[in-house]
PDB file of C-alpha atoms in Angstrom:
ATOM      1  CA  MET K   1    -130.754 238.988  81.792  1.00  0.00           C
ATOM      2  CA  ALA K   2    -134.079 237.513  82.079  1.00  0.00           C
ATOM      3  CA  SER K   3    -134.500 234.178  80.567  1.00  0.00           C
ATOM      4  CA  THR K   4    -137.762 233.061  79.203  1.00  0.00           C
ATOM      5  CA  PRO K   5    -139.213 230.050  80.657  1.00  0.00           C
ATOM      6  CA  LEU K   6    -139.384 227.079  78.456  1.00  0.00           C
ATOM      7  CA  LEU K   7    -142.794 225.564  78.237  1.00  0.00           C
ATOM      8  CA  SER K   8    -143.172 221.834  78.433  1.00  0.00           C
ATOM      9  CA  PRO K   9    -145.516 220.018  76.362  1.00  0.00           C
ATOM     10  CA  SER K  10    -147.835 219.588  79.212  1.00  0.00           C
ATOM     11  CA  THR K  11    -147.867 223.325  80.087  1.00  0.00           C
ATOM     12  CA  THR K  12    -150.697 225.084  78.366  1.00  0.00           C
ATOM     13  CA  THR K  13    -150.523 228.424  80.333  1.00  0.00           C
ATOM     14  CA  VAL K  14    -149.918 231.581  78.340  1.00  0.00           C
ATOM     15  CA  ALA K  15    -149.023 234.983  79.863  1.00  0.00           C
ATOM     16  CA  PRO K  16    -151.748 237.614  79.330  1.00  0.00           C
ATOM     17  CA  ASN K  17    -149.650 240.230  77.765  1.00  0.00           C
ATOM     18  CA  ARG K  18    -148.428 238.095  74.830  1.00  0.00           C
ATOM     19  CA  THR K  19    -150.032 238.674  71.454  1.00  0.00           C
ATOM     20  CA  SER K  20    -151.638 236.105  69.169  1.00  0.00           C
ATOM     21  CA  SER K  21    -148.694 236.057  66.695  1.00  0.00           C
ATOM     22  CA  SER K  22    -146.185 235.189  69.408  1.00  0.00           C
ATOM     23  CA  LEU K  23    -148.543 232.525  70.780  1.00  0.00           C
ATOM     24  CA  THR K  24    -148.766 230.737  67.390  1.00  0.00           C
ATOM     25  CA  HIS K  25    -144.921 230.967  67.196  1.00  0.00           C
ATOM     26  CA  GLN K  26    -144.556 229.279  70.537  1.00  0.00           C
ATOM     27  CA  LEU K  27    -147.020 226.559  69.545  1.00  0.00           C
ATOM     28  CA  PHE K  28    -145.246 225.928  66.423  1.00  0.00           C
ATOM     29  CA  HIS K  29    -141.952 225.793  68.368  1.00  0.00           C
ATOM     30  CA  LEU K  30    -143.405 223.316  70.842  1.00  0.00           C
ATOM     31  CA  THR K  31    -144.951 220.974  68.199  1.00  0.00           C
ATOM     32  CA  SER K  32    -141.513 220.929  66.444  1.00  0.00           C
ATOM     33  CA  MET K  33    -139.849 219.725  69.644  1.00  0.00           C
ATOM     34  CA  VAL K  34    -142.265 216.830  70.212  1.00  0.00           C
ATOM     35  CA  PRO K  35    -140.700 213.698  68.744  1.00  0.00           C
ATOM     36  CA  PHE K  36    -142.698 211.725  66.421  1.00  0.00           C
ATOM     37  CA  HIS K  37    -142.215 207.824  66.595  1.00  0.00           C
ATOM     38  CA  THR K  38    -142.270 206.003  63.360  1.00  0.00           C
ATOM     39  CA  PHE K  39    -142.971 202.270  63.860  1.00  0.00           C
ATOM     40  CA  PRO K  40    -141.396 199.877  61.391  1.00  0.00           C
ATOM     41  CA  ALA K  41    -143.714 197.862  59.161  1.00  0.00           C
ATOM     42  CA  LYS K  42    -144.497 194.452  60.569  1.00  0.00           C
ATOM     43  CA  ASN K  43    -145.142 192.788  57.266  1.00  0.00           C
ATOM     44  CA  HIS K  44    -141.923 192.389  55.166  1.00  0.00           C
ATOM     45  CA  ARG K  45    -143.424 190.957  51.963  1.00  0.00           C
ATOM     46  CA  LEU K  46    -141.539 190.971  48.781  1.00  0.00           C
ATOM     47  CA  ILE K  47    -143.245 192.986  46.028  1.00  0.00           C
ATOM     48  CA  THR K  48    -143.166 191.346  42.618  1.00  0.00           C
ATOM     49  CA  LYS K  49    -144.035 193.394  39.568  1.00  0.00           C
ATOM     50  CA  LEU K  50    -145.603 191.466  36.647  1.00  0.00           C
ATOM     51  CA  ASN K  51    -145.026 192.943  33.185  1.00  0.00           C
ATOM     52  CA  VAL K  52    -147.952 192.037  31.090  1.00  0.00           C
ATOM     53  CA  SER K  53    -147.473 192.670  27.323  1.00  0.00           C
ATOM     54  CA  SER K  54    -151.175 192.343  26.387  1.00  0.00           C
ATOM     55  CA  PRO K  55    -154.455 192.930  28.218  1.00  0.00           C
ATOM     56  CA  ALA K  56    -155.691 190.213  30.382  1.00  0.00           C
ATOM     57  CA  ASN K  57    -159.028 189.791  28.394  1.00  0.00           C
ATOM     58  CA  LYS K  58    -157.310 189.410  25.060  1.00  0.00           C
ATOM     59  CA  PRO K  59    -155.550 186.154  24.231  1.00  0.00           C
ATOM     60  CA  VAL K  60    -152.023 186.324  22.829  1.00  0.00           C
ATOM     61  CA  THR K  61    -151.964 185.174  19.220  1.00  0.00           C
ATOM     62  CA  SER K  62    -148.743 184.957  17.262  1.00  0.00           C
ATOM     63  CA  PRO K  63    -148.813 185.411  13.490  1.00  0.00           C
ATOM     64  CA  THR K  64    -146.665 182.347  12.903  1.00  0.00           C
ATOM     65  CA  SER K  65    -148.777 179.802  14.940  1.00  0.00           C
ATOM     66  CA  LYS K  66    -150.072 177.053  12.644  1.00  0.00           C
ATOM     67  CA  LYS K  67    -153.271 175.247  12.941  1.00  0.00           C
ATOM     68  CA  PRO K  68    -152.918 171.507  13.798  1.00  0.00           C
ATOM     69  CA  ILE K  69    -153.245 169.411  10.807  1.00  0.00           C
ATOM     70  CA  GLU K  70    -156.517 167.463  10.637  1.00  0.00           C
ATOM     71  CA  GLU K  71    -156.116 163.732  10.635  1.00  0.00           C
ATOM     72  CA  ILE K  72    -158.033 162.135   7.663  1.00  0.00           C
ATOM     73  CA  ILE K  73    -158.535 158.452   7.764  1.00  0.00           C
ATOM     74  CA  PHE K  74    -157.940 156.611   4.521  1.00  0.00           C
ATOM     75  CA  PHE K  75    -158.535 153.147   5.758  1.00  0.00           C
ATOM     76  CA  ASP K  76    -159.698 151.755   9.231  1.00  0.00           C
ATOM     77  CA  GLY K  77    -160.620 148.022   9.561  1.00  0.00           C
ATOM     78  CA  GLY K  78    -159.585 144.732  10.572  1.00  0.00           C
ATOM     79  CA  ALA K  79    -158.428 141.565   8.774  1.00  0.00           C
ATOM     80  CA  HIS K  80    -160.441 140.548   5.639  1.00  0.00           C
ATOM     81  CA  TYR K  81    -163.537 138.309   6.510  1.00  0.00           C
ATOM     82  CA  GLY K  82    -162.484 135.836   3.813  1.00  0.00           C
ATOM     83  CA  ASP K  83    -159.351 134.947   5.747  1.00  0.00           C
ATOM     84  CA  LEU K  84    -161.350 133.875   8.771  1.00  0.00           C
ATOM     85  CA  ALA K  85    -164.021 132.065   6.634  1.00  0.00           C
ATOM     86  CA  ALA K  86    -161.366 129.967   4.640  1.00  0.00           C
ATOM     87  CA  ASN K  87    -159.413 129.101   7.685  1.00  0.00           C
ATOM     88  CA  LEU K  88    -162.638 128.038   9.543  1.00  0.00           C
ATOM     89  CA  LEU K  89    -163.618 125.782   6.523  1.00  0.00           C
ATOM     90  CA  LEU K  90    -160.059 124.243   6.449  1.00  0.00           C
ATOM     91  CA  GLY K  91    -159.726 124.029  10.310  1.00  0.00           C
ATOM     92  CA  PHE K  92    -161.792 120.729  10.202  1.00  0.00           C
ATOM     93  CA  THR K  93    -158.483 119.187   9.158  1.00  0.00           C
ATOM     94  CA  LEU K  94    -155.977 118.661  11.815  1.00  0.00           C
ATOM     95  CA  LEU K  95    -153.182 119.805   9.712  1.00  0.00           C
ATOM     96  CA  TRP K  96    -154.864 123.311   9.197  1.00  0.00           C
ATOM     97  CA  LEU K  97    -155.944 123.738  12.794  1.00  0.00           C
ATOM     98  CA  PRO K  98    -153.062 125.765  13.976  1.00  0.00           C
ATOM     99  CA  LEU K  99    -153.632 128.367  11.100  1.00  0.00           C
ATOM    100  CA  THR K 100    -157.321 128.409  11.933  1.00  0.00           C
ATOM    101  CA  LEU K 101    -156.516 129.193  15.660  1.00  0.00           C
ATOM    102  CA  ALA K 102    -154.189 132.004  14.509  1.00  0.00           C
ATOM    103  CA  ALA K 103    -156.878 133.473  12.166  1.00  0.00           C
ATOM    104  CA  ILE K 104    -159.626 133.815  14.985  1.00  0.00           C
ATOM    105  CA  PRO K 105    -157.859 136.442  17.122  1.00  0.00           C
ATOM    106  CA  ARG K 106    -156.569 138.180  13.960  1.00  0.00           C
ATOM    107  CA  ALA K 107    -160.206 138.611  12.797  1.00  0.00           C
ATOM    108  CA  PHE K 108    -161.540 139.921  16.123  1.00  0.00           C
ATOM    109  CA  TYR K 109    -158.863 141.736  17.891  1.00  0.00           C
ATOM    110  CA  LEU K 110    -156.661 143.256  15.159  1.00  0.00           C
ATOM    111  CA  ARG K 111    -157.242 146.448  13.472  1.00  0.00           C
ATOM    112  CA  TYR K 112    -155.407 148.615  10.945  1.00  0.00           C
ATOM    113  CA  ARG K 113    -155.663 152.300  10.597  1.00  0.00           C
ATOM    114  CA  PHE K 114    -154.101 154.367   7.711  1.00  0.00           C
ATOM    115  CA  THR K 115    -154.458 158.159   7.960  1.00  0.00           C
ATOM    116  CA  ASN K 116    -152.672 161.087   6.239  1.00  0.00           C
ATOM    117  CA  LEU K 117    -150.317 161.384   9.232  1.00  0.00           C
ATOM    118  CA  ARG K 118    -149.548 157.788  10.399  1.00  0.00           C
ATOM    119  CA  VAL K 119    -150.040 153.977  10.252  1.00  0.00           C
ATOM    120  CA  THR K 120    -151.592 152.544  13.373  1.00  0.00           C
ATOM    121  CA  VAL K 121    -151.824 148.864  14.266  1.00  0.00           C
ATOM    122  CA  ILE K 122    -154.127 148.139  17.255  1.00  0.00           C
ATOM    123  CA  SER K 123    -154.409 144.668  18.777  1.00  0.00           C
ATOM    124  CA  GLY K 124    -155.146 142.828  22.013  1.00  0.00           C
ATOM    125  CA  LEU K 125    -158.504 142.080  23.811  1.00  0.00           C
ATOM    126  CA  THR K 126    -159.204 145.710  24.688  1.00  0.00           C
ATOM    127  CA  GLY K 127    -156.900 147.391  22.150  1.00  0.00           C
ATOM    128  CA  GLN K 128    -154.328 148.041  24.643  1.00  0.00           C
ATOM    129  CA  ASP K 129    -151.475 147.266  22.306  1.00  0.00           C
ATOM    130  CA  ARG K 130    -150.912 149.874  19.858  1.00  0.00           C
ATOM    131  CA  SER K 131    -148.071 150.713  17.357  1.00  0.00           C
ATOM    132  CA  ASP K 132    -147.890 153.964  15.540  1.00  0.00           C
ATOM    133  CA  PHE K 133    -145.305 155.135  13.001  1.00  0.00           C
ATOM    134  CA  SER K 134    -145.164 157.916  10.639  1.00  0.00           C
ATOM    135  CA  TYR K 135    -144.797 157.747   6.757  1.00  0.00           C
ATOM    136  CA  LYS K 136    -141.593 159.448   7.076  1.00  0.00           C
ATOM    137  CA  VAL K 137    -139.795 156.476   8.348  1.00  0.00           C
ATOM    138  CA  ILE K 138    -141.061 154.081   5.641  1.00  0.00           C
ATOM    139  CA  LYS K 139    -138.331 152.775   3.440  1.00  0.00           C
ATOM    140  CA  ASP K 140    -140.016 150.126   1.302  1.00  0.00           C
ATOM    141  CA  VAL K 141    -143.477 148.467   0.865  1.00  0.00           C
ATOM    142  CA  GLN K 142    -144.067 144.910  -0.468  1.00  0.00           C
ATOM    143  CA  VAL K 143    -147.328 143.165  -0.891  1.00  0.00           C
ATOM    144  CA  VAL K 144    -148.092 139.319  -0.911  1.00  0.00           C
ATOM    145  CA  PRO K 145    -151.455 138.359  -2.355  1.00  0.00           C
ATOM    146  CA  ARG K 146    -153.382 135.644  -0.569  1.00  0.00           C
ATOM    147  CA  PHE K 147    -156.076 133.221  -1.839  1.00  0.00           C
ATOM    148  CA  ILE K 148    -157.074 134.505  -5.250  1.00  0.00           C
ATOM    149  CA  GLY K 149    -155.879 138.036  -4.750  1.00  0.00           C
ATOM    150  CA  GLU K 150    -158.901 139.085  -2.574  1.00  0.00           C
ATOM    151  CA  TRP K 151    -156.723 140.130   0.426  1.00  0.00           C
ATOM    152  CA  GLY K 152    -153.014 140.208   1.030  1.00  0.00           C
ATOM    153  CA  ASP K 153    -150.251 140.794   3.321  1.00  0.00           C
ATOM    154  CA  VAL K 154    -148.524 144.213   3.463  1.00  0.00           C
ATOM    155  CA  VAL K 155    -144.785 144.191   4.508  1.00  0.00           C
ATOM    156  CA  ILE K 156    -143.484 147.680   5.446  1.00  0.00           C
ATOM    157  CA  THR K 157    -139.703 148.080   5.874  1.00  0.00           C
ATOM    158  CA  LEU K 158    -138.788 150.984   7.987  1.00  0.00           C
ATOM    159  CA  ASN K 159    -135.456 153.060   7.809  1.00  0.00           C
ATOM    160  CA  ASP K 160    -133.933 151.188  10.636  1.00  0.00           C
ATOM    161  CA  GLY K 161    -134.559 147.818   9.038  1.00  0.00           C
ATOM    162  CA  THR K 162    -137.594 146.820  10.967  1.00  0.00           C
ATOM    163  CA  LYS K 163    -140.210 144.867   9.087  1.00  0.00           C
ATOM    164  CA  VAL K 164    -143.844 145.428   9.978  1.00  0.00           C
ATOM    165  CA  ASP K 165    -145.974 142.552   8.681  1.00  0.00           C
ATOM    166  CA  LEU K 166    -149.679 143.419   8.321  1.00  0.00           C
ATOM    167  CA  ARG K 167    -151.578 140.176   7.679  1.00  0.00           C
ATOM    168  CA  SER K 168    -154.917 139.682   5.677  1.00  0.00           C
ATOM    169  CA  VAL K 169    -155.400 143.342   4.783  1.00  0.00           C
ATOM    170  CA  PRO K 170    -158.324 144.101   2.568  1.00  0.00           C
ATOM    171  CA  LYS K 171    -157.670 146.507  -0.347  1.00  0.00           C
ATOM    172  CA  PHE K 172    -154.053 145.703   0.232  1.00  0.00           C
ATOM    173  CA  ARG K 173    -152.676 147.016  -3.214  1.00  0.00           C
ATOM    174  CA  GLU K 174    -154.355 150.429  -2.669  1.00  0.00           C
ATOM    175  CA  ILE K 175    -153.198 150.714   0.887  1.00  0.00           C
ATOM    176  CA  ALA K 176    -149.612 149.777  -0.115  1.00  0.00           C
ATOM    177  CA  GLU K 177    -149.644 152.386  -2.929  1.00  0.00           C
ATOM    178  CA  TYR K 178    -151.068 154.969  -0.461  1.00  0.00           C
ATOM    179  CA  CYS K 179    -148.203 154.232   1.968  1.00  0.00           C
ATOM    180  CA  LEU K 180    -145.616 154.726  -0.782  1.00  0.00           C
ATOM    181  CA  SER K 181    -147.264 157.966  -1.997  1.00  0.00           C
ATOM    182  CA  MET K 182    -147.209 159.397   1.574  1.00  0.00           C
ATOM    183  CA  ALA K 183    -143.565 158.284   2.188  1.00  0.00           C
ATOM    184  CA  GLU K 184    -140.716 160.838   1.772  1.00  0.00           C
ATOM    185  CA  ASN K 185    -138.753 158.791  -0.541  1.00  0.00           C
ATOM    186  CA  PRO K 186    -141.394 157.066  -2.623  1.00  0.00           C
ATOM    187  CA  ALA K 187    -140.350 153.813  -4.129  1.00  0.00           C
ATOM    188  CA  VAL K 188    -141.912 151.438  -6.656  1.00  0.00           C
ATOM    189  CA  LEU K 189    -144.435 148.947  -5.069  1.00  0.00           C
ATOM    190  CA  LYS K 190    -142.948 145.411  -4.986  1.00  0.00           C
ATOM    191  CA  GLU K 191    -145.324 142.543  -5.468  1.00  0.00           C
ATOM    192  CA  ASP K 192    -144.535 138.854  -4.974  1.00  0.00           C
ATOM    193  CA  SER K 193    -144.077 137.536  -8.564  1.00  0.00           C
ATOM    194  CA  THR K 194    -144.977 134.090  -7.884  1.00  0.00           C
ATOM    195  CA  GLY K 195    -148.672 134.987  -7.745  1.00  0.00           C
ATOM    196  CA  PRO K 196    -151.174 134.577  -4.880  1.00  0.00           C
ATOM    197  CA  ARG K 197    -150.019 132.255  -2.051  1.00  0.00           C
ATOM    198  CA  GLY K 198    -152.248 130.209   0.463  1.00  0.00           C
ATOM    199  CA  PHE K 199    -154.522 131.892   2.918  1.00  0.00           C
TER     200      PHE K 199
END
């Protein structure tokens, strides 16, 4: 029994009596015997898929998002100028001198700001001391008129019992009524019944 010689991959000789179909069959047989090496990928990076719910060029807008409330200033100013003037005139007496020395920084470095959202007290040489509180924490407001009622002190009592004393406030009655109207539990404005006090 004659055995057909196996062709190695390097052998390319073909017998002259073979037909073209058998030649194609042998080449196909030879190529199937040649091992193909697959090389593993050198880069083993994790692939992370991002699921985007909206196109990148369109911002996401939720129907329930609210616009921020605009802060409207009701009053923004310092202590009444009459407080400084009266204390400077009376400062020539040695008895009134300590009160005059307290009125000077109050006139130049103290500011009150009442908006529709909060009460702000700014003090210090550069305004670095700042206190803010909301109208929601106001429990009670009292006013104490000064001089002949041109300016006065506003004493705000907070829910935790803290008292905030705002000295020499111009338009003090209007500001106190505004604070009470903005508070969650509005109360009646309390004014000192003894009448205007000193300066």
